[in-house]
PDB file of C-alpha atoms in Angstrom:
ATOM      1  CA  UNK E  21     -39.521 -18.529 -10.343  1.00  0.00           C
ATOM      2  CA  UNK E  22     -36.379 -20.564  -9.576  1.00  0.00           C
ATOM      3  CA  UNK E  23     -33.038 -18.826  -9.760  1.00  0.00           C
ATOM      4  CA  UNK E  24     -30.339 -20.508 -11.822  1.00  0.00           C
ATOM      5  CA  UNK E  25     -27.203 -20.889  -9.732  1.00  0.00           C
ATOM      6  CA  UNK E  26     -24.376 -22.619 -11.571  1.00  0.00           C
ATOM      7  CA  UNK E  27     -22.130 -24.551  -9.236  1.00  0.00           C
ATOM      8  CA  UNK E  28     -18.612 -25.784  -9.658  1.00  0.00           C
ATOM      9  CA  UNK E  29     -18.542 -29.569  -9.412  1.00  0.00           C
ATOM     10  CA  UNK E  30     -16.102 -30.963  -6.882  1.00  0.00           C
ATOM     11  CA  UNK E  31     -15.449 -34.303  -5.327  1.00  0.00           C
ATOM     12  CA  UNK E  32     -17.218 -34.988  -2.028  1.00  0.00           C
ATOM     13  CA  UNK E  33     -14.888 -33.925   0.766  1.00  0.00           C
ATOM     14  CA  UNK E  34     -12.592 -32.203  -1.727  1.00  0.00           C
ATOM     15  CA  UNK E  35     -11.103 -28.756  -1.327  1.00  0.00           C
ATOM     16  CA  UNK E  36     -13.283 -25.719  -1.953  1.00  0.00           C
ATOM     17  CA  UNK E  37     -12.333 -22.629  -3.896  1.00  0.00           C
ATOM     18  CA  UNK E  38     -10.501 -20.349  -1.457  1.00  0.00           C
ATOM     19  CA  UNK E  39      -9.227 -23.139   0.819  1.00  0.00           C
ATOM     20  CA  UNK E  40      -5.650 -22.941   2.029  1.00  0.00           C
ATOM     21  CA  UNK E  41      -3.428 -25.010  -0.274  1.00  0.00           C
ATOM     22  CA  UNK E  42      -1.790 -28.098   1.207  1.00  0.00           C
ATOM     23  CA  UNK E  43       0.214 -29.194  -1.848  1.00  0.00           C
ATOM     24  CA  UNK E  44       2.163 -27.853  -4.807  1.00  0.00           C
ATOM     25  CA  UNK E  45       2.683 -29.552  -8.138  1.00  0.00           C
ATOM     26  CA  UNK E  46       6.197 -30.539  -9.085  1.00  0.00           C
ATOM     27  CA  UNK E  47       5.742 -28.602 -12.320  1.00  0.00           C
ATOM     28  CA  UNK E  48       4.914 -25.326 -10.510  1.00  0.00           C
ATOM     29  CA  UNK E  49       7.789 -25.753  -8.028  1.00  0.00           C
ATOM     30  CA  UNK E  50      10.329 -26.530 -10.768  1.00  0.00           C
ATOM     31  CA  UNK E  51       9.080 -23.537 -12.760  1.00  0.00           C
ATOM     32  CA  UNK E  52       9.605 -21.222  -9.764  1.00  0.00           C
ATOM     33  CA  UNK E  53      13.079 -22.652  -9.073  1.00  0.00           C
ATOM     34  CA  UNK E  54      14.065 -22.252 -12.746  1.00  0.00           C
ATOM     35  CA  UNK E  55      12.824 -18.658 -12.754  1.00  0.00           C
ATOM     36  CA  UNK E  56      14.856 -17.914  -9.620  1.00  0.00           C
ATOM     37  CA  UNK E  57      17.971 -19.455 -11.204  1.00  0.00           C
ATOM     38  CA  UNK E  58      17.541 -17.328 -14.325  1.00  0.00           C
ATOM     39  CA  UNK E  59      17.121 -14.140 -12.248  1.00  0.00           C
ATOM     40  CA  UNK E  60      20.211 -14.770 -10.116  1.00  0.00           C
ATOM     41  CA  UNK E  61      21.996 -12.659  -8.725  1.00  0.00           C
ATOM     42  CA  UNK E  62      18.790 -10.602  -8.506  1.00  0.00           C
ATOM     43  CA  UNK E  63      15.721 -11.650  -6.587  1.00  0.00           C
ATOM     44  CA  UNK E  64      12.786 -13.221  -8.379  1.00  0.00           C
ATOM     45  CA  UNK E  65       9.106 -12.693  -7.504  1.00  0.00           C
ATOM     46  CA  UNK E  66       5.841 -14.211  -8.644  1.00  0.00           C
ATOM     47  CA  UNK E  67       2.315 -15.124  -7.578  1.00  0.00           C
ATOM     48  CA  UNK E  68       1.005 -18.634  -6.854  1.00  0.00           C
ATOM     49  CA  UNK E  69      -2.337 -19.873  -8.134  1.00  0.00           C
ATOM     50  CA  UNK E  70      -4.183 -22.931  -6.787  1.00  0.00           C
ATOM     51  CA  UNK E  71      -6.229 -24.609  -9.487  1.00  0.00           C
ATOM     52  CA  UNK E  72      -7.743 -27.116  -8.656  1.00  0.00           C
ATOM     53  CA  UNK E  73      -8.438 -25.804  -5.136  1.00  0.00           C
ATOM     54  CA  UNK E  74      -6.002 -26.986  -2.489  1.00  0.00           C
ATOM     55  CA  UNK E  75      -3.146 -27.605  -4.935  1.00  0.00           C
ATOM     56  CA  UNK E  76      -0.822 -24.826  -6.091  1.00  0.00           C
ATOM     57  CA  UNK E  77      -0.392 -25.571  -9.763  1.00  0.00           C
ATOM     58  CA  UNK E  78       0.533 -22.313 -11.501  1.00  0.00           C
ATOM     59  CA  UNK E  79       3.114 -19.572 -11.284  1.00  0.00           C
ATOM     60  CA  UNK E  80       1.921 -16.142 -12.426  1.00  0.00           C
ATOM     61  CA  UNK E  81       4.380 -13.414 -13.380  1.00  0.00           C
ATOM     62  CA  UNK E  82       3.095  -9.879 -12.919  1.00  0.00           C
ATOM     63  CA  UNK E  83       3.948  -7.139 -15.409  1.00  0.00           C
ATOM     64  CA  UNK E  84       6.053  -4.380 -13.917  1.00  0.00           C
ATOM     65  CA  UNK E  85       7.645  -6.466 -11.156  1.00  0.00           C
ATOM     66  CA  UNK E  86      11.071  -5.009 -10.419  1.00  0.00           C
ATOM     67  CA  UNK E  87      13.940  -6.770  -8.736  1.00  0.00           C
ATOM     68  CA  UNK E  88      17.444  -6.145  -7.545  1.00  0.00           C
ATOM     69  CA  UNK E  89      20.034  -7.904  -5.428  1.00  0.00           C
ATOM     70  CA  UNK E  90      18.059  -7.287  -2.224  1.00  0.00           C
ATOM     71  CA  UNK E  91      14.470  -6.711  -3.323  1.00  0.00           C
ATOM     72  CA  UNK E  92      11.595  -7.833  -5.534  1.00  0.00           C
ATOM     73  CA  UNK E  93       8.721  -5.341  -5.785  1.00  0.00           C
ATOM     74  CA  UNK E  94       5.393  -6.829  -6.822  1.00  0.00           C
ATOM     75  CA  UNK E  95       2.865  -4.727  -8.710  1.00  0.00           C
ATOM     76  CA  UNK E  96      -0.100  -6.491  -7.103  1.00  0.00           C
ATOM     77  CA  UNK E  97      -2.531  -4.015  -8.615  1.00  0.00           C
ATOM     78  CA  UNK E  98      -1.686  -5.594 -11.994  1.00  0.00           C
ATOM     79  CA  UNK E  99      -3.236  -8.887 -10.822  1.00  0.00           C
ATOM     80  CA  UNK E 100      -6.802  -9.477 -11.980  1.00  0.00           C
ATOM     81  CA  UNK E 101      -9.460 -10.431  -9.424  1.00  0.00           C
ATOM     82  CA  UNK E 102      -9.040 -14.172  -8.974  1.00  0.00           C
ATOM     83  CA  UNK E 103     -10.162 -16.261  -6.003  1.00  0.00           C
ATOM     84  CA  UNK E 104      -7.725 -19.028  -6.887  1.00  0.00           C
ATOM     85  CA  UNK E 105      -4.645 -16.871  -6.153  1.00  0.00           C
ATOM     86  CA  UNK E 106      -3.036 -18.441  -3.072  1.00  0.00           C
ATOM     87  CA  UNK E 107       0.065 -16.392  -2.255  1.00  0.00           C
ATOM     88  CA  UNK E 108       3.507 -15.351  -3.433  1.00  0.00           C
ATOM     89  CA  UNK E 109       6.886 -16.826  -4.239  1.00  0.00           C
ATOM     90  CA  UNK E 110      10.215 -15.025  -4.205  1.00  0.00           C
ATOM     91  CA  UNK E 111      13.877 -15.871  -4.025  1.00  0.00           C
ATOM     92  CA  UNK E 112      16.674 -14.947  -1.640  1.00  0.00           C
ATOM     93  CA  UNK E 113      19.945 -14.984  -3.622  1.00  0.00           C
ATOM     94  CA  UNK E 114      21.862 -15.095  -0.319  1.00  0.00           C
ATOM     95  CA  UNK E 115      20.452 -18.566   0.340  1.00  0.00           C
ATOM     96  CA  UNK E 116      18.649 -17.522   3.552  1.00  0.00           C
ATOM     97  CA  UNK E 117      15.298 -19.259   3.851  1.00  0.00           C
ATOM     98  CA  UNK E 118      13.900 -17.082   6.659  1.00  0.00           C
ATOM     99  CA  UNK E 119      11.467 -14.248   5.859  1.00  0.00           C
ATOM    100  CA  UNK E 120      12.665 -10.679   6.328  1.00  0.00           C
ATOM    101  CA  UNK E 121      10.553  -7.984   8.011  1.00  0.00           C
ATOM    102  CA  UNK E 122       9.373  -6.809   4.573  1.00  0.00           C
ATOM    103  CA  UNK E 123       8.439 -10.411   3.706  1.00  0.00           C
ATOM    104  CA  UNK E 124       6.392 -10.709   6.916  1.00  0.00           C
ATOM    105  CA  UNK E 125       4.495  -7.509   6.099  1.00  0.00           C
ATOM    106  CA  UNK E 126       3.644  -8.915   2.654  1.00  0.00           C
ATOM    107  CA  UNK E 127       2.656 -12.298   4.112  1.00  0.00           C
ATOM    108  CA  UNK E 128       0.316 -10.733   6.691  1.00  0.00           C
ATOM    109  CA  UNK E 129      -1.456  -8.508   4.197  1.00  0.00           C
ATOM    110  CA  UNK E 130      -1.754 -10.753   1.183  1.00  0.00           C
ATOM    111  CA  UNK E 131      -2.218 -14.487   0.497  1.00  0.00           C
ATOM    112  CA  UNK E 132      -2.355 -17.761   2.430  1.00  0.00           C
ATOM    113  CA  UNK E 133       0.812 -19.583   1.305  1.00  0.00           C
ATOM    114  CA  UNK E 134       4.183 -18.076   0.506  1.00  0.00           C
ATOM    115  CA  UNK E 135       7.387 -19.682  -0.759  1.00  0.00           C
ATOM    116  CA  UNK E 136      10.940 -18.496  -0.259  1.00  0.00           C
ATOM    117  CA  UNK E 137      13.530 -20.023  -2.591  1.00  0.00           C
ATOM    118  CA  UNK E 138      17.200 -20.006  -1.593  1.00  0.00           C
ATOM    119  CA  UNK E 139      20.360 -20.148  -3.684  1.00  0.00           C
ATOM    120  CA  UNK E 140      21.377 -22.539  -5.416  1.00  0.00           C
ATOM    121  CA  UNK E 141      17.641 -23.035  -6.155  1.00  0.00           C
ATOM    122  CA  UNK E 142      17.573 -26.833  -6.080  1.00  0.00           C
ATOM    123  CA  UNK E 143      14.790 -29.165  -4.901  1.00  0.00           C
ATOM    124  CA  UNK E 144      15.591 -28.862  -1.173  1.00  0.00           C
ATOM    125  CA  UNK E 145      16.254 -25.119  -1.117  1.00  0.00           C
ATOM    126  CA  UNK E 146      12.780 -23.744  -0.465  1.00  0.00           C
ATOM    127  CA  UNK E 147      10.433 -23.200   2.467  1.00  0.00           C
ATOM    128  CA  UNK E 148       6.686 -22.563   2.717  1.00  0.00           C
ATOM    129  CA  UNK E 149       5.123 -20.063   5.113  1.00  0.00           C
ATOM    130  CA  UNK E 150       1.578 -19.215   6.115  1.00  0.00           C
ATOM    131  CA  UNK E 151       0.072 -15.723   6.167  1.00  0.00           C
ATOM    132  CA  UNK E 152       1.542 -15.051   9.640  1.00  0.00           C
ATOM    133  CA  UNK E 153       5.094 -15.988   8.663  1.00  0.00           C
ATOM    134  CA  UNK E 154       5.112 -19.383  10.395  1.00  0.00           C
ATOM    135  CA  UNK E 155       6.863 -22.167   8.525  1.00  0.00           C
ATOM    136  CA  UNK E 156       4.468 -24.775   7.208  1.00  0.00           C
ATOM    137  CA  UNK E 157       4.634 -27.807   4.935  1.00  0.00           C
ATOM    138  CA  UNK E 158       3.501 -28.214   1.358  1.00  0.00           C
ATOM    139  CA  UNK E 159       3.423 -31.666  -0.143  1.00  0.00           C
ATOM    140  CA  UNK E 160       4.985 -31.879  -3.623  1.00  0.00           C
ATOM    141  CA  UNK E 161       2.655 -33.818  -5.910  1.00  0.00           C
ATOM    142  CA  UNK E 162       2.658 -34.725  -9.563  1.00  0.00           C
ATOM    143  CA  UNK E 163       0.314 -32.786 -11.838  1.00  0.00           C
ATOM    144  CA  UNK E 164      -3.288 -33.772 -11.008  1.00  0.00           C
ATOM    145  CA  UNK E 165      -5.028 -35.815 -13.662  1.00  0.00           C
ATOM    146  CA  UNK E 166      -7.365 -33.831 -15.849  1.00  0.00           C
ATOM    147  CA  UNK E 167      -5.616 -30.498 -15.369  1.00  0.00           C
ATOM    148  CA  UNK E 168      -3.028 -30.722 -18.147  1.00  0.00           C
ATOM    149  CA  UNK E 169      -4.258 -33.789 -20.048  1.00  0.00           C
ATOM    150  CA  UNK E 170      -4.604 -31.987 -23.352  1.00  0.00           C
ATOM    151  CA  UNK E 171      -1.245 -31.483 -25.058  1.00  0.00           C
ATOM    152  CA  UNK E 172      -0.378 -27.903 -25.875  1.00  0.00           C
ATOM    153  CA  UNK E 173      -1.268 -26.871 -29.417  1.00  0.00           C
ATOM    154  CA  UNK E 174       1.603 -27.376 -31.820  1.00  0.00           C
ATOM    155  CA  UNK E 175       2.523 -24.958 -34.520  1.00  0.00           C
ATOM    156  CA  UNK E 176       1.997 -26.489 -37.920  1.00  0.00           C
ATOM    157  CA  UNK E 177       2.833 -24.291 -40.872  1.00  0.00           C
ATOM    158  CA  UNK E 178       0.294 -24.351 -43.648  1.00  0.00           C
ATOM    159  CA  UNK E 179       1.493 -25.918 -46.882  1.00  0.00           C
ATOM    160  CA  UNK E 180       2.697 -23.464 -49.508  1.00  0.00           C
ATOM    161  CA  UNK E 181       0.165 -22.477 -52.099  1.00  0.00           C
ATOM    162  CA  UNK E 182       0.938 -23.549 -55.652  1.00  0.00           C
ATOM    163  CA  UNK E 183       1.805 -20.726 -57.979  1.00  0.00           C
ATOM    164  CA  UNK E 184      -0.990 -19.947 -60.394  1.00  0.00           C
ATOM    165  CA  UNK E 185       0.174 -19.249 -63.910  1.00  0.00           C
ATOM    166  CA  UNK E 186      -1.892 -16.695 -65.770  1.00  0.00           C
ATOM    167  CA  UNK E 187      -1.473 -14.820 -68.985  1.00  0.00           C
ATOM    168  CA  UNK E 188      -0.479 -11.224 -68.612  1.00  0.00           C
ATOM    169  CA  UNK E 189      -1.919  -8.723 -70.995  1.00  0.00           C
ATOM    170  CA  UNK E 190       0.658  -5.978 -70.841  1.00  0.00           C
ATOM    171  CA  UNK E 191      -1.578  -3.413 -72.477  1.00  0.00           C
ATOM    172  CA  UNK E 192      -4.543  -4.057 -70.186  1.00  0.00           C
ATOM    173  CA  UNK E 193      -2.637  -3.952 -66.928  1.00  0.00           C
ATOM    174  CA  UNK E 194      -0.007  -1.326 -67.777  1.00  0.00           C
ATOM    175  CA  UNK E 195      -1.481   1.040 -70.337  1.00  0.00           C
ATOM    176  CA  UNK E 196       0.866   3.514 -71.914  1.00  0.00           C
ATOM    177  CA  UNK E 197       0.123   7.160 -71.519  1.00  0.00           C
ATOM    178  CA  UNK E 198      -0.768   8.213 -75.007  1.00  0.00           C
ATOM    179  CA  UNK E 199      -2.681  11.365 -74.567  1.00  0.00           C
TER     180      UNK E 199
END
């Protein structure tokens, strides 16, 4: 009896699920930079997701992540099991784009690509690192076709219902107590 094995369709020669990302979408990078700006003067931390494989396209924020002026503590146990998670992103409000010793420990134990964002959190103020803490390059690409083609659903209030006039029988609905 044959066994049914569903397979994810991919382009020939394309990236496979779990491959090390080589690019990041402009949308994901701008989202991370905006989050870092809004957290300033505290650090910001998040998780990067590569979907489609090979392209970091999403920023995930973990519940319970705490941050201060010199730290961002991830609650990685809050992350669901997901093979498309590629690494982490965090900010350095000081503007330094080099990983600290704590950053290197995180890089070595978790993920394949890591971003450090430096103050003032503009387009050129970020660096990518591999799992060993070596600086690497990520190409910034526009959102891949087919990923976000469908527009987000828009809220449309339902039209108000017309008032229904009905006769009220005062004695039937509100009987007097005559006992």
